[in-house]
């Protein structure tokens, strides 16, 4: 099944900030006015086929479903190659929201009518958490309550 994808401009509108260096993976019409650093139409590339020195601001990815290959590719893009990812899952396609949550993706605020959009941003992924600091490392409030 070929995924019906929105244009690059529509997907980029889901992001805050600008994107100068793009990766385009899937059948996405590139109307952004920028030449992508790496582009691959369907089927999605294998994780090992991505160039090792590839670095970009944003990856635009369009899939019909989030299978194991797509999840591995998204994880590799997130960990090594890009600062932001916009994932479009075509209407009627399967998207395991648990997989997207585990990878750190959030559903876009206003998804398009023809599918789901998930966004991952490195700047938002490592937000400081109140409980994760040296002051609370042993949870002293529970010393008298629980024995572990």
mmCIF file of C-alpha atoms in Angstrom:
data_model
loop_
_atom_site.group_PDB
_atom_site.id
_atom_site.type_symbol
_atom_site.label_atom_id
_atom_site.label_comp_id
_atom_site.label_asym_id
_atom_site.label_seq_id
_atom_site.Cartn_x
_atom_site.Cartn_y
_atom_site.Cartn_z
ATOM 1 C CA UNK A 1 0.000 0.000 0.000
ATOM 2 C CA UNK A 2 1.436 3.368 -1.016
ATOM 3 C CA UNK A 3 1.041 6.029 1.633
ATOM 4 C CA UNK A 4 -0.705 9.223 0.587
ATOM 5 C CA UNK A 5 1.546 11.893 2.054
ATOM 6 C CA UNK A 6 1.103 15.608 2.486
ATOM 7 C CA UNK A 7 3.668 17.975 1.027
ATOM 8 C CA UNK A 8 6.901 18.908 2.760
ATOM 9 C CA UNK A 9 5.558 22.384 3.472
ATOM 10 C CA UNK A 10 2.541 20.891 5.298
ATOM 11 C CA UNK A 11 4.763 18.639 7.396
ATOM 12 C CA UNK A 12 7.208 21.444 8.208
ATOM 13 C CA UNK A 13 4.321 23.535 9.527
ATOM 14 C CA UNK A 14 4.096 21.027 12.427
ATOM 15 C CA UNK A 15 7.488 22.221 13.690
ATOM 16 C CA UNK A 16 8.523 25.239 15.638
ATOM 17 C CA UNK A 17 11.531 26.950 14.156
ATOM 18 C CA UNK A 18 13.137 26.651 10.777
ATOM 19 C CA UNK A 19 14.785 23.780 8.977
ATOM 20 C CA UNK A 20 17.636 24.424 6.586
ATOM 21 C CA UNK A 21 18.952 20.892 6.066
ATOM 22 C CA UNK A 22 16.315 18.264 5.223
ATOM 23 C CA UNK A 23 16.036 14.518 4.847
ATOM 24 C CA UNK A 24 13.011 13.315 2.886
ATOM 25 C CA UNK A 25 12.031 9.661 3.279
ATOM 26 C CA UNK A 26 8.898 8.385 1.594
ATOM 27 C CA UNK A 27 6.632 9.708 -1.140
ATOM 28 C CA UNK A 28 6.638 13.342 -0.011
ATOM 29 C CA UNK A 29 6.350 16.142 -2.548
ATOM 30 C CA UNK A 30 9.219 18.499 -1.733
ATOM 31 C CA UNK A 31 7.718 21.950 -2.117
ATOM 32 C CA UNK A 32 9.802 23.481 0.664
ATOM 33 C CA UNK A 33 12.201 25.274 -1.677
ATOM 34 C CA UNK A 34 15.169 23.465 -0.114
ATOM 35 C CA UNK A 35 17.210 20.715 -1.712
ATOM 36 C CA UNK A 36 17.268 17.698 0.652
ATOM 37 C CA UNK A 37 20.620 16.335 1.808
ATOM 38 C CA UNK A 38 19.253 12.812 1.430
ATOM 39 C CA UNK A 39 16.088 11.651 -0.297
ATOM 40 C CA UNK A 40 14.629 8.182 -0.664
ATOM 41 C CA UNK A 41 11.237 7.313 -2.078
ATOM 42 C CA UNK A 42 9.310 4.173 -1.166
ATOM 43 C CA UNK A 43 10.294 1.717 0.088
ATOM 44 C CA UNK A 44 12.045 3.194 3.104
ATOM 45 C CA UNK A 45 15.791 2.677 3.197
ATOM 46 C CA UNK A 46 17.416 0.100 5.403
ATOM 47 C CA UNK A 47 18.995 1.499 8.564
ATOM 48 C CA UNK A 48 22.481 0.503 7.382
ATOM 49 C CA UNK A 49 22.079 2.266 4.046
ATOM 50 C CA UNK A 50 22.048 5.730 5.620
ATOM 51 C CA UNK A 51 25.399 7.508 5.249
ATOM 52 C CA UNK A 52 27.276 7.500 8.564
ATOM 53 C CA UNK A 53 28.225 11.186 8.365
ATOM 54 C CA UNK A 54 24.700 12.384 7.466
ATOM 55 C CA UNK A 55 23.524 15.230 9.746
ATOM 56 C CA UNK A 56 20.401 17.290 9.183
ATOM 57 C CA UNK A 57 18.003 19.566 11.015
ATOM 58 C CA UNK A 58 14.773 17.775 10.108
ATOM 59 C CA UNK A 59 13.746 14.411 8.718
ATOM 60 C CA UNK A 60 10.373 14.190 6.997
ATOM 61 C CA UNK A 61 9.166 10.579 6.962
ATOM 62 C CA UNK A 62 5.995 9.194 5.401
ATOM 63 C CA UNK A 63 4.893 5.593 5.990
ATOM 64 C CA UNK A 64 1.740 3.563 5.575
ATOM 65 C CA UNK A 65 2.333 1.776 8.897
ATOM 66 C CA UNK A 66 4.927 1.700 11.640
ATOM 67 C CA UNK A 67 6.398 -1.762 11.241
ATOM 68 C CA UNK A 68 9.714 -2.963 12.700
ATOM 69 C CA UNK A 69 11.719 -1.495 9.807
ATOM 70 C CA UNK A 70 10.127 1.935 10.255
ATOM 71 C CA UNK A 71 10.666 1.890 14.040
ATOM 72 C CA UNK A 72 14.338 0.953 13.614
ATOM 73 C CA UNK A 73 14.787 3.703 11.020
ATOM 74 C CA UNK A 74 13.119 6.304 13.249
ATOM 75 C CA UNK A 75 15.287 5.306 16.195
ATOM 76 C CA UNK A 76 18.448 5.607 14.083
ATOM 77 C CA UNK A 77 17.403 8.995 12.720
ATOM 78 C CA UNK A 78 16.610 10.195 16.230
ATOM 79 C CA UNK A 79 19.806 8.925 17.811
ATOM 80 C CA UNK A 80 22.333 9.806 15.106
ATOM 81 C CA UNK A 81 21.208 11.917 12.189
ATOM 82 C CA UNK A 82 18.664 14.667 12.962
ATOM 83 C CA UNK A 83 17.449 17.200 15.522
ATOM 84 C CA UNK A 84 13.748 16.903 14.625
ATOM 85 C CA UNK A 85 11.562 14.281 12.953
ATOM 86 C CA UNK A 86 8.102 14.692 11.469
ATOM 87 C CA UNK A 87 6.431 11.343 10.828
ATOM 88 C CA UNK A 88 3.265 11.029 8.761
ATOM 89 C CA UNK A 89 1.293 7.788 8.983
ATOM 90 C CA UNK A 90 -1.217 7.537 6.148
ATOM 91 C CA UNK A 91 -4.931 7.302 6.825
ATOM 92 C CA UNK A 92 -5.960 3.716 7.425
ATOM 93 C CA UNK A 93 -2.377 2.797 8.289
ATOM 94 C CA UNK A 94 -1.356 1.253 11.560
ATOM 95 C CA UNK A 95 0.579 3.364 14.039
ATOM 96 C CA UNK A 96 1.344 1.755 17.359
ATOM 97 C CA UNK A 97 1.054 4.748 19.663
ATOM 98 C CA UNK A 98 3.008 2.801 22.290
ATOM 99 C CA UNK A 99 5.959 2.555 19.894
ATOM 100 C CA UNK A 100 5.735 6.264 19.121
ATOM 101 C CA UNK A 101 5.607 7.132 22.826
ATOM 102 C CA UNK A 102 8.546 4.822 23.563
ATOM 103 C CA UNK A 103 10.584 6.595 20.868
ATOM 104 C CA UNK A 104 9.717 10.000 22.367
ATOM 105 C CA UNK A 105 7.295 11.139 19.665
ATOM 106 C CA UNK A 106 4.289 13.313 20.403
ATOM 107 C CA UNK A 107 1.134 13.563 18.316
ATOM 108 C CA UNK A 108 0.949 16.844 16.418
ATOM 109 C CA UNK A 109 -1.609 19.324 17.697
ATOM 110 C CA UNK A 110 -3.541 19.573 14.439
ATOM 111 C CA UNK A 111 -3.085 16.425 12.349
ATOM 112 C CA UNK A 112 -4.029 16.538 8.687
ATOM 113 C CA UNK A 113 -7.253 14.920 7.527
ATOM 114 C CA UNK A 114 -5.482 12.166 5.643
ATOM 115 C CA UNK A 115 -3.487 10.554 8.456
ATOM 116 C CA UNK A 116 -1.618 11.011 11.719
ATOM 117 C CA UNK A 117 1.416 13.212 12.320
ATOM 118 C CA UNK A 118 3.961 12.576 15.070
ATOM 119 C CA UNK A 119 6.788 14.954 15.952
ATOM 120 C CA UNK A 120 10.051 14.366 17.800
ATOM 121 C CA UNK A 121 12.264 17.281 18.812
ATOM 122 C CA UNK A 122 15.646 16.816 20.523
ATOM 123 C CA UNK A 123 15.268 20.122 22.358
ATOM 124 C CA UNK A 124 12.035 18.947 23.992
ATOM 125 C CA UNK A 125 13.112 15.351 24.576
ATOM 126 C CA UNK A 126 15.703 16.233 27.218
ATOM 127 C CA UNK A 127 13.638 18.637 29.273
ATOM 128 C CA UNK A 128 14.703 18.790 32.928
ATOM 129 C CA UNK A 129 12.554 16.828 35.339
ATOM 130 C CA UNK A 130 12.069 17.998 38.904
ATOM 131 C CA UNK A 131 12.538 14.548 40.412
ATOM 132 C CA UNK A 132 15.678 13.714 38.429
ATOM 133 C CA UNK A 133 18.371 15.555 40.346
ATOM 134 C CA UNK A 134 20.970 14.933 43.033
ATOM 135 C CA UNK A 135 18.752 16.304 45.817
ATOM 136 C CA UNK A 136 16.107 13.574 45.314
ATOM 137 C CA UNK A 137 18.326 10.661 44.322
ATOM 138 C CA UNK A 138 17.446 8.554 47.395
ATOM 139 C CA UNK A 139 13.931 9.938 48.041
ATOM 140 C CA UNK A 140 14.499 10.934 51.694
ATOM 141 C CA UNK A 141 10.757 11.514 52.257
ATOM 142 C CA UNK A 142 10.229 7.745 52.280
ATOM 143 C CA UNK A 143 13.014 6.792 54.710
ATOM 144 C CA UNK A 144 10.589 6.357 57.640
ATOM 145 C CA UNK A 145 7.773 4.821 55.555
ATOM 146 C CA UNK A 146 9.296 2.063 53.464
ATOM 147 C CA UNK A 147 12.180 -0.314 53.790
ATOM 148 C CA UNK A 148 13.768 -1.391 50.536
#
